[in-house]
CSV table of C-alpha atoms in Angstrom, one decimal:
chain,number,residue,atom,x,y,z
P,16,MET,CA,-0.2,-0.1,0.2
P,17,PRO,CA,1.2,3.7,-0.6
P,18,GLY,CA,3.0,5.1,2.1
P,19,SER,CA,3.4,1.4,4.1
P,20,HIS,CA,7.6,-0.1,4.2
P,21,VAL,CA,8.2,-3.4,2.9
P,22,THR,CA,8.7,-6.0,4.9
P,23,ASP,CA,11.0,-8.9,5.7
P,24,ARG,CA,8.4,-10.8,4.9
P,25,GLN,CA,7.4,-9.5,1.9
P,26,MET,CA,10.7,-9.2,0.6
P,27,ARG,CA,11.4,-13.2,0.7
P,28,LEU,CA,8.0,-13.4,-0.9
P,29,PHE,CA,9.4,-10.9,-3.6
P,30,MET,CA,12.7,-12.6,-4.1
P,31,LYS,CA,10.4,-15.9,-3.8
P,32,PHE,CA,8.7,-15.1,-6.9
P,33,ARG,CA,11.1,-13.7,-8.8
P,34,LYS,CA,12.9,-16.6,-9.6
P,35,SER,CA,9.9,-17.6,-12.3
P,36,ASN,CA,8.7,-13.9,-12.8
P,37,PRO,CA,9.6,-10.2,-13.9
P,38,ALA,CA,10.1,-8.6,-10.9
P,39,CYS,CA,6.8,-6.0,-11.5
P,40,VAL,CA,4.9,-9.4,-11.3
P,41,ALA,CA,6.8,-10.9,-8.7
P,42,GLY,CA,6.2,-6.9,-6.7
P,43,ALA,CA,2.6,-7.3,-7.2
P,44,LYS,CA,2.5,-11.0,-5.9
P,45,ALA,CA,4.0,-9.8,-2.7
P,46,GLY,CA,2.4,-6.7,-2.4
P,47,PHE,CA,4.2,-3.3,-3.4
P,48,SER,CA,4.2,-1.6,-6.8
P,49,PRO,CA,6.7,-2.4,-10.1
P,50,ALA,CA,8.5,0.6,-9.0
P,51,THR,CA,9.4,-0.8,-5.3
P,52,ALA,CA,10.3,-4.0,-7.3
P,53,TYR,CA,12.3,-2.1,-9.8
P,54,ARG,CA,14.2,-1.1,-6.9
P,55,LEU,CA,14.5,-4.1,-4.9
P,56,ASP,CA,15.7,-5.8,-7.6
P,57,LYS,CA,19.1,-4.1,-7.8
P,58,ASP,CA,19.2,-4.7,-4.0
P,59,ALA,CA,18.7,-7.9,-2.5
P,60,ARG,CA,19.0,-7.3,1.2
P,61,LEU,CA,15.9,-7.2,3.8
P,62,PRO,CA,14.6,-4.0,4.8
P,63,SER,CA,16.4,-4.9,8.7
P,64,GLN,CA,19.6,-5.1,7.2
P,65,LYS,CA,19.2,-1.6,5.5
P,66,LEU,CA,18.9,0.3,8.5
P,67,ALA,CA,21.4,2.3,9.8
P,68,PRO,CA,22.5,2.5,13.6
P,69,ARG,CA,20.4,4.6,15.9
P,70,GLY,CA,22.7,6.8,17.2
P,71,ARG,CA,22.4,8.8,20.4
P,72,ARG,CA,20.0,11.9,20.3
P,73,ARG,CA,21.3,13.8,23.7
P,74,ALA,CA,24.4,13.1,25.1
P,75,ASP,CA,25.2,10.2,27.6
P,76,PRO,CA,25.3,11.7,30.9
P,77,LEU,CA,27.0,8.8,32.7
P,78,ALA,CA,29.6,10.0,30.1
P,79,ASP,CA,32.1,11.7,32.6
P,80,VAL,CA,31.5,9.1,35.6
P,81,TRP,CA,30.9,5.7,34.3
P,82,GLU,CA,34.8,4.7,33.6
P,83,ARG,CA,36.3,6.2,36.4
P,84,GLU,CA,34.6,5.7,39.2
P,85,VAL,CA,30.9,3.2,38.7
P,86,ILE,CA,32.9,0.6,36.9
P,87,VAL,CA,35.3,0.9,39.8
P,88,MET,CA,33.0,0.3,42.4
P,89,LEU,CA,31.3,-2.7,40.7
P,90,GLU,CA,34.7,-4.0,40.7
P,91,ALA,CA,35.6,-3.2,43.6
P,92,ALA,CA,32.3,-4.6,45.4
P,93,PRO,CA,29.7,-6.7,42.9
P,94,GLY,CA,27.1,-7.4,45.3
P,95,LEU,CA,26.6,-3.4,45.1
P,96,ARG,CA,23.1,-2.3,44.6
P,97,PRO,CA,22.4,0.4,41.7
P,98,ILE,CA,20.7,2.5,44.2
P,99,ALA,CA,23.6,2.7,46.2
P,100,ILE,CA,25.8,3.9,43.3
P,101,PHE,CA,23.2,6.4,42.5
P,102,GLY,CA,23.5,8.2,45.7
P,103,GLU,CA,26.9,8.0,46.1
P,104,LEU,CA,27.1,9.8,42.2
P,105,LEU,CA,24.6,12.4,43.8
P,106,ARG,CA,26.7,13.0,46.8
P,107,ARG,CA,29.6,13.4,44.6
P,108,HIS,CA,28.8,15.0,41.8
P,109,SER,CA,25.6,18.1,42.8
P,110,ASP,CA,25.8,18.6,39.1
P,111,LEU,CA,24.2,14.9,37.9
P,112,SER,CA,20.3,14.8,37.3
P,113,ALA,CA,18.0,12.8,39.7
P,114,ARG,CA,16.2,11.4,36.4
P,115,MET,CA,19.1,9.3,35.5
P,116,ARG,CA,18.7,6.8,37.8
P,117,ARG,CA,16.7,4.3,35.1
P,118,THR,CA,19.6,5.1,32.9
P,119,LEU,CA,22.2,3.9,35.9
P,120,GLU,CA,20.1,0.8,36.2
P,121,ARG,CA,20.2,-0.5,32.8
P,122,ARG,CA,23.5,0.3,32.0
P,123,ILE,CA,25.0,-1.5,35.1
P,124,ARG,CA,22.4,-4.9,34.2
P,125,ALA,CA,24.1,-4.3,31.0
P,126,TRP,CA,27.2,-4.3,32.1
P,127,ARG,CA,26.7,-7.1,34.4
P,128,ALA,CA,25.1,-9.5,31.7
P,129,VAL,CA,28.6,-9.7,30.1
P,130,ASN,CA,31.3,-8.8,33.1
P,131,GLY,CA,29.4,-10.0,36.4
P,132,ALA,CA,30.0,-12.9,38.8
P,133,ASP,CA,28.2,-16.5,38.0
P,134,ARG,CA,25.0,-16.4,39.6
P,135,GLU,CA,23.0,-19.9,40.9
P,136,VAL,CA,20.9,-21.8,39.0
P,137,MET,CA,17.6,-23.8,39.7
P,138,PHE,CA,17.5,-27.1,38.5
P,139,ARG,CA,13.7,-27.6,38.3
P,140,GLN,CA,12.9,-30.6,39.5
P,141,GLU,CA,10.2,-33.4,38.5
P,142,HIS,CA,8.0,-34.8,41.6
P,143,PRO,CA,7.1,-38.8,40.8
P,144,PRO,CA,3.8,-39.3,43.0
P,145,GLY,CA,3.5,-40.3,46.1
P,146,ARG,CA,7.8,-39.3,46.5
P,147,MET,CA,7.7,-37.1,48.6
P,148,GLY,CA,5.9,-35.1,51.1
P,149,LEU,CA,7.1,-30.8,51.8
P,150,SER,CA,6.5,-29.6,55.2
P,151,ASP,CA,7.2,-25.4,56.6
P,152,PHE,CA,6.1,-23.2,59.2
P,153,SER,CA,4.4,-19.7,57.7
P,154,ASP,CA,4.2,-16.3,59.9
P,155,MET,CA,0.3,-15.4,59.8
P,156,ALA,CA,0.7,-12.0,61.6
P,157,ASP,CA,0.0,-9.6,58.0
P,158,LEU,CA,-3.4,-11.4,57.9
P,159,CYS,CA,-4.0,-9.7,61.5
P,160,VAL,CA,-7.2,-12.7,62.2
P,161,SER,CA,-8.7,-11.8,65.9
P,162,ILE,CA,-10.5,-13.9,68.2
P,163,ALA,CA,-13.6,-12.2,69.9
P,164,GLY,CA,-11.6,-9.3,69.4
P,165,GLU,CA,-7.9,-9.4,71.0
P,166,PRO,CA,-5.1,-10.8,68.1
P,167,LEU,CA,-4.4,-13.5,67.9
P,168,ALA,CA,-0.3,-14.0,67.6
P,169,HIS,CA,-0.2,-17.3,65.8
P,170,ARG,CA,1.9,-19.4,62.2
P,171,LEU,CA,0.4,-21.8,59.9
P,172,TYR,CA,2.0,-25.3,60.2
P,173,HIS,CA,1.9,-25.9,56.1
P,174,PHE,CA,1.7,-29.5,54.1
P,175,ARG,CA,1.8,-30.0,50.5
P,176,MET,CA,2.4,-33.4,48.0
P,177,PRO,CA,4.1,-31.4,45.2
P,178,PHE,CA,2.5,-33.8,42.6
P,179,SER,CA,-1.0,-33.3,42.6
P,180,GLY,CA,-0.7,-30.4,44.8
P,181,PHE,CA,-2.5,-31.5,47.8
P,182,GLU,CA,-2.5,-29.2,50.5
P,183,SER,CA,-2.8,-29.3,54.8
P,184,ALA,CA,-2.7,-26.0,56.8
P,185,HIS,CA,-2.8,-25.7,60.9
P,186,VAL,CA,-3.1,-23.2,62.5
P,187,VAL,CA,0.3,-23.6,65.0
P,188,LEU,CA,-0.5,-21.0,68.9
P,189,GLY,CA,3.3,-21.3,69.7
P,190,GLY,CA,6.4,-20.7,67.6
P,191,GLU,CA,7.9,-23.9,65.5
P,192,SER,CA,8.8,-26.5,68.1
P,193,PHE,CA,8.4,-30.4,67.1
P,194,VAL,CA,4.8,-31.0,69.1
P,195,ALA,CA,3.8,-28.2,66.2
P,196,LEU,CA,5.4,-30.6,63.8
P,197,ALA,CA,3.9,-34.0,64.8
P,198,GLU,CA,0.3,-33.0,65.0
P,199,GLY,CA,0.7,-31.1,62.0
P,200,LEU,CA,2.5,-33.5,60.0
P,201,GLN,CA,-0.2,-36.5,61.5
P,202,ASN,CA,-4.0,-34.6,60.1
P,203,ALA,CA,-2.1,-33.8,57.2
P,204,LEU,CA,-1.4,-37.5,56.3
P,205,TRP,CA,-4.1,-38.5,58.3
P,206,SER,CA,-6.4,-36.5,56.0
P,207,LEU,CA,-4.7,-37.6,52.8
P,208,GLY,CA,-5.4,-41.6,53.7
P,209,GLY,CA,-1.3,-42.0,53.1
P,210,ALA,CA,2.5,-41.5,53.2
P,211,PRO,CA,4.7,-40.6,51.2
P,212,GLU,CA,8.3,-42.5,50.8
P,213,GLN,CA,9.8,-38.8,52.0
P,214,HIS,CA,9.3,-35.8,54.4
P,215,ARG,CA,11.1,-33.5,53.3
P,216,SER,CA,11.2,-30.0,55.6
P,217,ASP,CA,13.6,-26.9,56.4
P,218,SER,CA,16.5,-27.2,59.0
P,219,LEU,CA,14.3,-26.8,61.6
P,220,SER,CA,16.3,-23.9,63.2
P,221,ALA,CA,13.7,-22.7,65.3
P,222,ALA,CA,12.6,-26.0,67.0
P,223,PHE,CA,16.5,-26.3,68.0
P,224,ARG,CA,16.8,-22.9,69.1
P,225,ASN,CA,17.9,-22.6,72.5
P,226,LEU,CA,17.7,-25.9,73.4
P,227,GLU,CA,21.2,-27.6,74.7
P,228,SER,CA,23.1,-30.5,73.4
P,229,ASP,CA,20.9,-33.2,75.0
P,230,ALA,CA,17.8,-31.8,74.8
P,231,GLU,CA,18.4,-31.3,70.6
P,232,ALA,CA,19.1,-34.5,70.0
P,233,ASP,CA,16.3,-35.6,71.5
P,234,LEU,CA,14.7,-34.1,69.5
P,235,THR,CA,16.4,-35.2,66.2
P,236,ARG,CA,15.7,-38.7,67.5
P,237,ARG,CA,12.1,-38.2,68.2
P,238,TYR,CA,11.7,-36.9,64.8
P,239,GLU,CA,13.1,-39.5,63.3
P,240,ALA,CA,11.1,-42.0,65.4
P,241,LEU,CA,8.0,-40.3,64.3
P,242,CYS,CA,8.4,-40.4,60.3
P,243,ALA,CA,10.2,-44.2,61.1
P,244,HIS,CA,6.2,-44.3,62.5
P,245,TYR,CA,5.0,-43.5,59.1
P,246,GLY,CA,7.6,-45.2,57.3
P,247,MET,CA,9.0,-42.3,55.6
P,248,THR,CA,12.7,-41.3,54.9
P,249,PRO,CA,13.5,-37.7,56.6
P,250,THR,CA,15.3,-35.1,55.0
P,251,ARG,CA,15.8,-31.8,55.2
P,252,ASN,CA,17.3,-28.4,52.9
P,253,ASN,CA,20.3,-26.6,53.9
P,254,ALA,CA,20.0,-23.9,56.7
P,255,GLY,CA,19.0,-20.6,54.8
P,256,VAL,CA,18.4,-21.7,51.3
P,257,ALA,CA,14.9,-21.8,51.1
P,258,HIS,CA,14.3,-22.6,47.3
P,259,GLU,CA,15.7,-25.9,48.0
P,260,ASN,CA,11.9,-26.4,49.7
P,261,GLY,CA,10.4,-24.6,46.4
P,262,SER,CA,7.6,-26.9,45.9
P,263,ILE,CA,6.1,-25.6,49.3
P,264,GLU,CA,7.9,-22.0,49.8
P,265,SER,CA,6.0,-20.5,47.1
P,266,SER,CA,2.4,-22.4,48.1
P,267,HIS,CA,2.7,-20.1,51.0
P,268,GLY,CA,2.1,-16.7,49.5
P,269,HIS,CA,-0.4,-18.6,47.4
P,270,LEU,CA,-1.8,-19.5,50.3
P,271,LYS,CA,-1.5,-16.4,52.3
P,272,LYS,CA,-3.3,-14.3,49.4
P,273,THR,CA,-6.3,-16.9,49.3
P,274,LEU,CA,-7.1,-16.5,53.1
P,275,LYS,CA,-6.6,-12.6,52.9
P,276,ASP,CA,-9.1,-12.5,49.7
P,277,ALA,CA,-11.5,-14.6,51.7
P,278,LEU,CA,-10.9,-12.8,55.0
P,279,LEU,CA,-12.0,-9.7,52.5
P,280,LEU,CA,-15.4,-11.1,51.1
P,281,ARG,CA,-16.0,-12.4,54.5
P,282,GLY,CA,-16.3,-8.6,55.4
P,283,SER,CA,-14.5,-9.2,59.3
P,284,ARG,CA,-11.4,-10.7,60.8
P,285,ASP,CA,-12.3,-11.8,63.9
P,286,PHE,CA,-13.8,-14.9,64.8
P,287,ASP,CA,-16.0,-16.2,67.9
P,288,ASP,CA,-12.9,-18.5,69.0
P,289,LEU,CA,-10.0,-20.2,67.9
P,290,ALA,CA,-12.0,-23.3,66.4
P,291,ALA,CA,-14.0,-21.1,64.2
P,292,TRP,CA,-10.6,-19.8,63.0
P,293,ARG,CA,-9.6,-23.4,62.1
P,294,GLY,CA,-12.2,-24.1,60.2
P,295,PHE,CA,-12.5,-21.2,57.9
P,296,VAL,CA,-8.4,-22.1,57.3
P,297,ASP,CA,-9.7,-25.4,56.4
P,298,GLU,CA,-12.3,-24.9,54.4
P,299,ILE,CA,-10.6,-22.5,51.8
P,300,VAL,CA,-7.6,-25.5,52.1
P,301,SER,CA,-9.9,-28.3,50.9
P,302,ARG,CA,-11.6,-25.6,48.2
P,303,GLY,CA,-8.0,-26.2,46.1
P,304,ASN,CA,-7.9,-30.0,46.9
P,305,ALA,CA,-10.9,-30.7,45.3
P,306,ARG,CA,-10.2,-28.1,42.4
P,307,ASN,CA,-7.2,-30.7,42.5
P,308,LYS,CA,-9.4,-34.5,43.1
P,309,LYS,CA,-8.1,-36.3,39.8
P,310,ARG,CA,-4.2,-35.8,41.0
P,311,ILE,CA,-5.0,-36.1,43.9
P,312,ASP,CA,-6.9,-39.8,43.8
P,313,LEU,CA,-3.6,-40.8,41.5
P,314,GLU,CA,-1.3,-39.8,43.6
P,315,ARG,CA,-3.3,-41.7,46.6
P,316,ALA,CA,-2.9,-45.0,44.6
P,317,ALA,CA,1.3,-45.0,45.0
P,318,LEU,CA,0.7,-43.9,49.0
P,319,ARG,CA,1.9,-45.9,51.7
P,320,SER,CA,-0.6,-47.4,53.6
P,321,LEU,CA,-1.3,-45.2,57.0
P,322,PRO,CA,-0.3,-47.3,60.6
P,323,ALA,CA,-3.2,-48.7,63.0
P,324,ARG,CA,-2.7,-45.6,65.1
P,325,ARG,CA,-1.7,-42.3,65.4
P,326,SER,CA,2.0,-41.6,67.2
P,327,ALA,CA,2.1,-39.1,69.9
P,328,ASP,CA,2.2,-35.7,68.8
P,329,TYR,CA,3.2,-34.5,72.6
P,330,GLU,CA,5.7,-33.9,74.9
P,331,GLU,CA,5.4,-34.9,78.7
P,332,VAL,CA,7.0,-33.3,81.7
P,333,LEU,CA,6.3,-34.0,85.0
P,334,VAL,CA,5.6,-30.7,87.4
P,335,PHE,CA,4.8,-30.5,91.5
P,336,VAL,CA,1.8,-28.4,92.5
P,337,THR,CA,3.1,-25.9,94.6
P,338,SER,CA,1.2,-24.2,97.5
P,339,SER,CA,0.0,-21.4,95.3
P,340,SER,CA,-2.2,-24.0,93.8
P,341,ALA,CA,-0.3,-23.9,91.2
P,342,PHE,CA,2.5,-25.6,88.7
P,343,THR,CA,5.2,-23.9,86.5
P,344,LEU,CA,6.0,-24.7,83.1
P,345,ARG,CA,8.3,-23.5,80.4
P,346,LYS,CA,7.9,-20.2,82.2
P,347,VAL,CA,4.4,-20.3,82.4
P,348,PHE,CA,2.4,-19.9,85.3
P,349,TYR,CA,-0.6,-22.8,86.0
P,350,SER,CA,-3.2,-22.9,88.2
P,351,VAL,CA,-4.9,-26.7,88.7
P,352,PRO,CA,-7.7,-27.0,92.0
P,353,SER,CA,-5.7,-26.6,95.4
P,354,ARG,CA,-7.0,-30.4,96.2
P,355,LEU,CA,-3.8,-31.1,93.5
P,356,ILE,CA,-1.7,-29.4,96.0
P,357,GLY,CA,1.5,-31.3,97.3
P,358,HIS,CA,1.3,-34.0,94.5
P,359,ARG,CA,3.0,-34.5,91.0
P,360,LEU,CA,1.0,-33.8,87.7
P,361,LEU,CA,2.1,-35.7,84.7
P,362,THR,CA,1.8,-33.3,82.0
P,363,ARG,CA,1.1,-33.9,78.6
P,364,LEU,CA,1.8,-30.7,75.8
P,365,TYR,CA,0.1,-29.9,73.3
P,366,ASP,CA,1.1,-27.0,71.1
P,367,ASP,CA,-2.2,-25.2,72.7
P,368,ARG,CA,-3.4,-27.0,75.6
P,369,LEU,CA,-2.1,-29.0,78.6
P,370,GLU,CA,-3.5,-32.1,79.6
P,371,CYS,CA,-2.7,-33.4,83.2
P,372,PHE,CA,-2.6,-36.0,85.0
P,373,GLN,CA,-2.9,-38.0,88.2
P,374,GLY,CA,-1.5,-42.0,86.9
P,375,SER,CA,-3.3,-42.4,84.7
P,376,THR,CA,-6.3,-40.8,85.2
P,377,HIS,CA,-6.9,-38.1,83.6
P,378,LEU,CA,-7.8,-35.0,85.7
P,379,LEU,CA,-8.4,-31.8,83.4
P,380,THR,CA,-7.2,-29.8,80.8
P,381,LEU,CA,-5.7,-26.2,81.0
P,382,ARG,CA,-5.2,-23.5,78.1
P,383,ARG,CA,-1.6,-23.7,77.0
P,384,GLY,CA,0.2,-20.0,77.7
P,385,ARG,CA,3.1,-18.5,75.9
P,386,ALA,CA,5.8,-16.6,78.0
P,387,GLY,CA,6.1,-13.4,77.2
P,388,PRO,CA,8.7,-11.9,74.0
P,389,ASN,CA,11.2,-10.0,76.3
P,390,GLY,CA,11.3,-13.2,78.6
P,391,LYS,CA,9.0,-12.8,81.3
P,392,HIS,CA,6.6,-15.4,83.0
P,393,GLY,CA,3.2,-15.8,81.9
P,394,HIS,CA,0.0,-16.9,83.4
P,395,VAL,CA,-2.8,-19.1,82.6
P,396,VAL,CA,-5.2,-18.6,86.1
P,397,ASP,CA,-8.6,-19.8,87.0
P,398,TYR,CA,-10.3,-18.0,89.0
P,399,ARG,CA,-12.8,-21.0,89.9
P,400,HIS,CA,-9.6,-23.0,91.1
P,401,VAL,CA,-8.4,-20.6,94.0
P,402,ILE,CA,-12.0,-18.4,94.3
P,403,HIS,CA,-12.5,-20.7,97.5
P,404,SER,CA,-9.3,-18.8,99.0
P,405,LEU,CA,-9.6,-15.8,97.8
P,406,ARG,CA,-12.9,-15.8,100.1
P,407,ARG,CA,-11.4,-15.8,103.2
P,408,LYS,CA,-8.1,-13.4,101.8
P,409,PRO,CA,-10.1,-11.1,100.0
P,410,MET,CA,-7.1,-8.7,101.1
P,411,ALA,CA,-4.8,-10.7,98.6
P,412,LEU,CA,-6.5,-9.6,95.4
P,413,LEU,CA,-5.1,-6.0,96.2
P,414,ASN,CA,-1.1,-7.0,95.7
P,415,LEU,CA,-2.0,-10.2,93.7
P,416,VAL,CA,1.4,-11.5,91.5
P,417,TYR,CA,-1.6,-12.5,88.3
P,418,ARG,CA,-4.2,-10.1,89.3
P,419,GLU,CA,-5.3,-8.8,85.9
P,420,GLN,CA,-5.1,-12.8,84.7
P,421,LEU,CA,-7.8,-14.0,87.7
P,422,PHE,CA,-10.7,-11.9,86.1
P,423,PRO,CA,-11.8,-13.7,83.4
P,424,ARG,CA,-13.3,-10.7,81.2
P,425,ARG,CA,-12.3,-6.8,80.4
P,426,ALA,CA,-15.7,-6.2,82.4
P,427,TYR,CA,-14.3,-7.2,85.8
P,428,VAL,CA,-11.0,-5.3,85.2
P,429,GLU,CA,-12.6,-2.4,84.5
P,430,ALA,CA,-15.1,-2.7,87.7
P,431,PHE,CA,-12.3,-3.4,90.4
P,432,GLU,CA,-10.4,-0.2,89.0
P,433,ALA,CA,-13.9,1.9,89.2
P,434,LEU,CA,-14.4,0.1,92.9
P,435,LEU,CA,-11.4,0.8,94.1
P,436,ALA,CA,-11.4,4.1,93.1
P,437,ARG,CA,-14.9,4.6,94.9
P,438,ASP,CA,-14.7,2.4,97.5
P,439,GLY,CA,-11.0,2.1,98.7
P,440,GLU,CA,-9.1,-0.9,98.6
P,441,ARG,CA,-10.5,-3.1,101.7
P,442,CYS,CA,-14.3,-2.7,100.3
P,443,ALA,CA,-13.5,-3.3,96.8
P,444,CYS,CA,-11.4,-6.4,97.0
P,445,ARG,CA,-13.5,-7.3,98.9
P,446,ALA,CA,-16.3,-6.6,96.7
P,447,MET,CA,-14.5,-7.8,93.7
P,448,VAL,CA,-14.5,-11.3,95.7
P,449,GLY,CA,-17.8,-11.5,95.5
P,450,LEU,CA,-18.4,-10.8,91.9
P,451,LEU,CA,-16.0,-13.7,91.1
P,452,THR,CA,-17.5,-15.7,94.1
P,453,LEU,CA,-21.2,-15.0,92.5
P,454,ALA,CA,-19.6,-16.1,88.9
P,455,HIS,CA,-18.2,-19.2,89.9
P,456,GLU,CA,-21.4,-20.0,92.1
P,457,ARG,CA,-24.2,-18.7,89.8
P,458,ALA,CA,-23.0,-19.9,87.0
P,459,CYS,CA,-23.2,-16.4,85.5
P,460,GLU,CA,-19.8,-15.1,84.2
P,461,GLY,CA,-21.1,-14.1,80.9
P,462,GLU,CA,-24.5,-12.7,81.7
P,463,LEU,CA,-22.8,-10.9,85.1
P,464,ALA,CA,-20.1,-9.4,82.9
P,465,LEU,CA,-22.7,-8.1,80.7
P,466,ALA,CA,-24.5,-6.8,83.9
P,467,ILE,CA,-21.2,-4.8,85.0
P,468,GLU,CA,-20.9,-3.2,81.6
P,469,ALA,CA,-24.0,-2.0,81.9
P,470,ASP,CA,-23.3,-0.2,85.3
P,471,LEU,CA,-20.0,0.8,84.0
P,472,GLU,CA,-21.8,2.6,80.8
P,473,ALA,CA,-24.4,4.6,83.4
P,474,GLY,CA,-21.4,6.1,85.3
P,475,ARG,CA,-22.2,3.9,88.3
P,476,PRO,CA,-19.2,0.8,90.0
P,477,PRO,CA,-21.3,-2.6,89.8
P,478,ASP,CA,-23.3,-3.0,93.7
P,479,LEU,CA,-22.5,-6.5,95.0
P,480,LYS,CA,-25.8,-6.5,96.5
P,481,ILE,CA,-28.2,-5.5,93.5
P,482,LEU,CA,-26.4,-7.9,91.8
P,483,THR,CA,-26.4,-10.8,94.2
P,484,GLU,CA,-30.3,-10.4,94.1
P,485,ARG,CA,-30.8,-10.3,90.2
P,486,PHE,CA,-28.7,-13.7,89.6
P,487,ARG,CA,-30.5,-15.3,93.0
P,488,PRO,CA,-32.4,-18.8,91.9
P,489,GLY,CA,-35.9,-18.3,92.1
P,490,ALA,CA,-37.7,-20.2,94.6
P,491,ALA,CA,-39.3,-23.1,93.1
P,492,ALA,CA,-43.1,-23.7,94.3
P,493,THR,CA,-43.9,-26.5,96.0
P,494,PRO,CA,-46.6,-28.6,93.8
P,495,THR,CA,-50.2,-29.3,95.9
P,496,ILE,CA,-50.1,-32.8,96.3
P,497,VAL,CA,-53.4,-34.7,97.4
P,498,VAL,CA,-53.2,-38.4,98.4
P,499,HIS,CA,-56.3,-40.0,98.2
P,500,LEU,CA,-56.7,-43.0,100.4
P,501,PRO,CA,-58.7,-46.4,99.8
P,502,SER,CA,-61.8,-47.2,102.0
P,503,LEU,CA,-60.4,-50.5,103.8
P,504,ALA,CA,-63.1,-52.5,103.0
P,505,ILE,CA,-61.2,-53.0,99.7
P,506,TYR,CA,-59.0,-55.3,101.5
P,507,ASP,CA,-61.6,-57.4,102.9
P,508,ALA,CA,-63.0,-58.0,99.7
P,509,ILE,CA,-59.5,-58.9,98.5
P,510,ALA,CA,-59.0,-61.5,101.7
P,511,MET,CA,-62.2,-63.3,100.8
P,512,VAL,CA,-61.1,-64.0,96.6
P,513,ARG,CA,-58.1,-65.3,97.6
P,514,GLY,CA,-59.9,-68.2,100.4
P,515,GLU,CA,-62.4,-68.7,97.7
P,516,ALA,CA,-59.3,-69.3,95.1
P,517,ALA,CA,-57.8,-71.5,98.0
P,518,GLY,CA,-61.1,-73.6,98.3
P,519,GLU,CA,-61.8,-74.2,94.6
P,520,ALA,CA,-57.8,-75.1,94.2
P,521,ALA,CA,-58.2,-78.3,96.9
């Protein structure tokens, strides 16, 4: 067409048709005029070969510093970032333009492609079905999930089969530990319905942190025993080399983005309890597994059979209950019923709970606490365990070490502060102990908290007498029972009937 440039494709067609046709005919078949055909017939080069190299349109802004300074810095410190070199140049030469940053970055990138050091090569791997399962932990702080209004500090144990894409996720309240790994891994294997030949994890450096050599060796033996229980070979990638576990590292990001989108669609990041959040995660993960159902079914056929039972996913520790009706374990103070004072309890540590045994008898289950980030001791206290003694010593509440943790809800903390401001220490302690006693004896902790909140919003501290009367059990109405006594003549009639029956039998 007039005004259009001849392309390399048209030129090739022209040369093909020119072998058996005149120049004007070959040009018409190629799509240009006879004049152009006669001109191109004299020069058989392709149009792209005739283009002159593009020259520089403006002065090189790096001409004075590239050889003398930039290359010197690149050779002296090969890992130096372009932005650092750019900042150094601006500091040395105030006349340089701040708009040359992209030019400098492109020039450095091109120089490193020719003169730079060799870079690490990633080797794509083939994963046969049933051969390997991958595990890792991921911090979930950026999702900002809360439980009943309180921020939830937690991680996510993530298991994945690279062949089929099967995934399993388990909410972990503590850090990376063997207990969390054992529970999450076994949940994944029993959900999958089989075990792979190998289980690959990172170096477990977080689980081994701050452990003595004996404890580290014991943890290693327990991990190897766990894998042996399921017939798996334990393998680890090198410390600090995350891409060796790349088949699950990349899926961390995908899972977290999927959870973030689901939370946005839900409209709230707050959940009633931990079980609700765990159920939400399980639902999101199960949707992805449903999409990979065919490949998962194919991989299940290559898995090893599961053993008859699960392996232990807890640690056992003996603890002694002190006169404080509590024991301390891993820098956390746990209260227990006072009848256990002086006893030794076998305690099983799970990721989210403690189960206490007296011999083989299960006594109670406690929520697992964590020490503070600065090493400060934590407290897990149930006011029901000590309220009977606190009633006899109400002033002990004033300076109690775990006073804040003793109150079951925020409303009780605010009530105590209001009572202290109005009535003084002695009366406030007596009234607060009375409120806790009322909550325990009437089993009205939640309802009482709502009543306290209503009083505080009205600008008055709670009144123990009024609340005691409000939550007093209603007097049960005594039913009227009418007893109708039979006539004594009935017994004479019964005796006569029995006598006649005896005579007929004789």
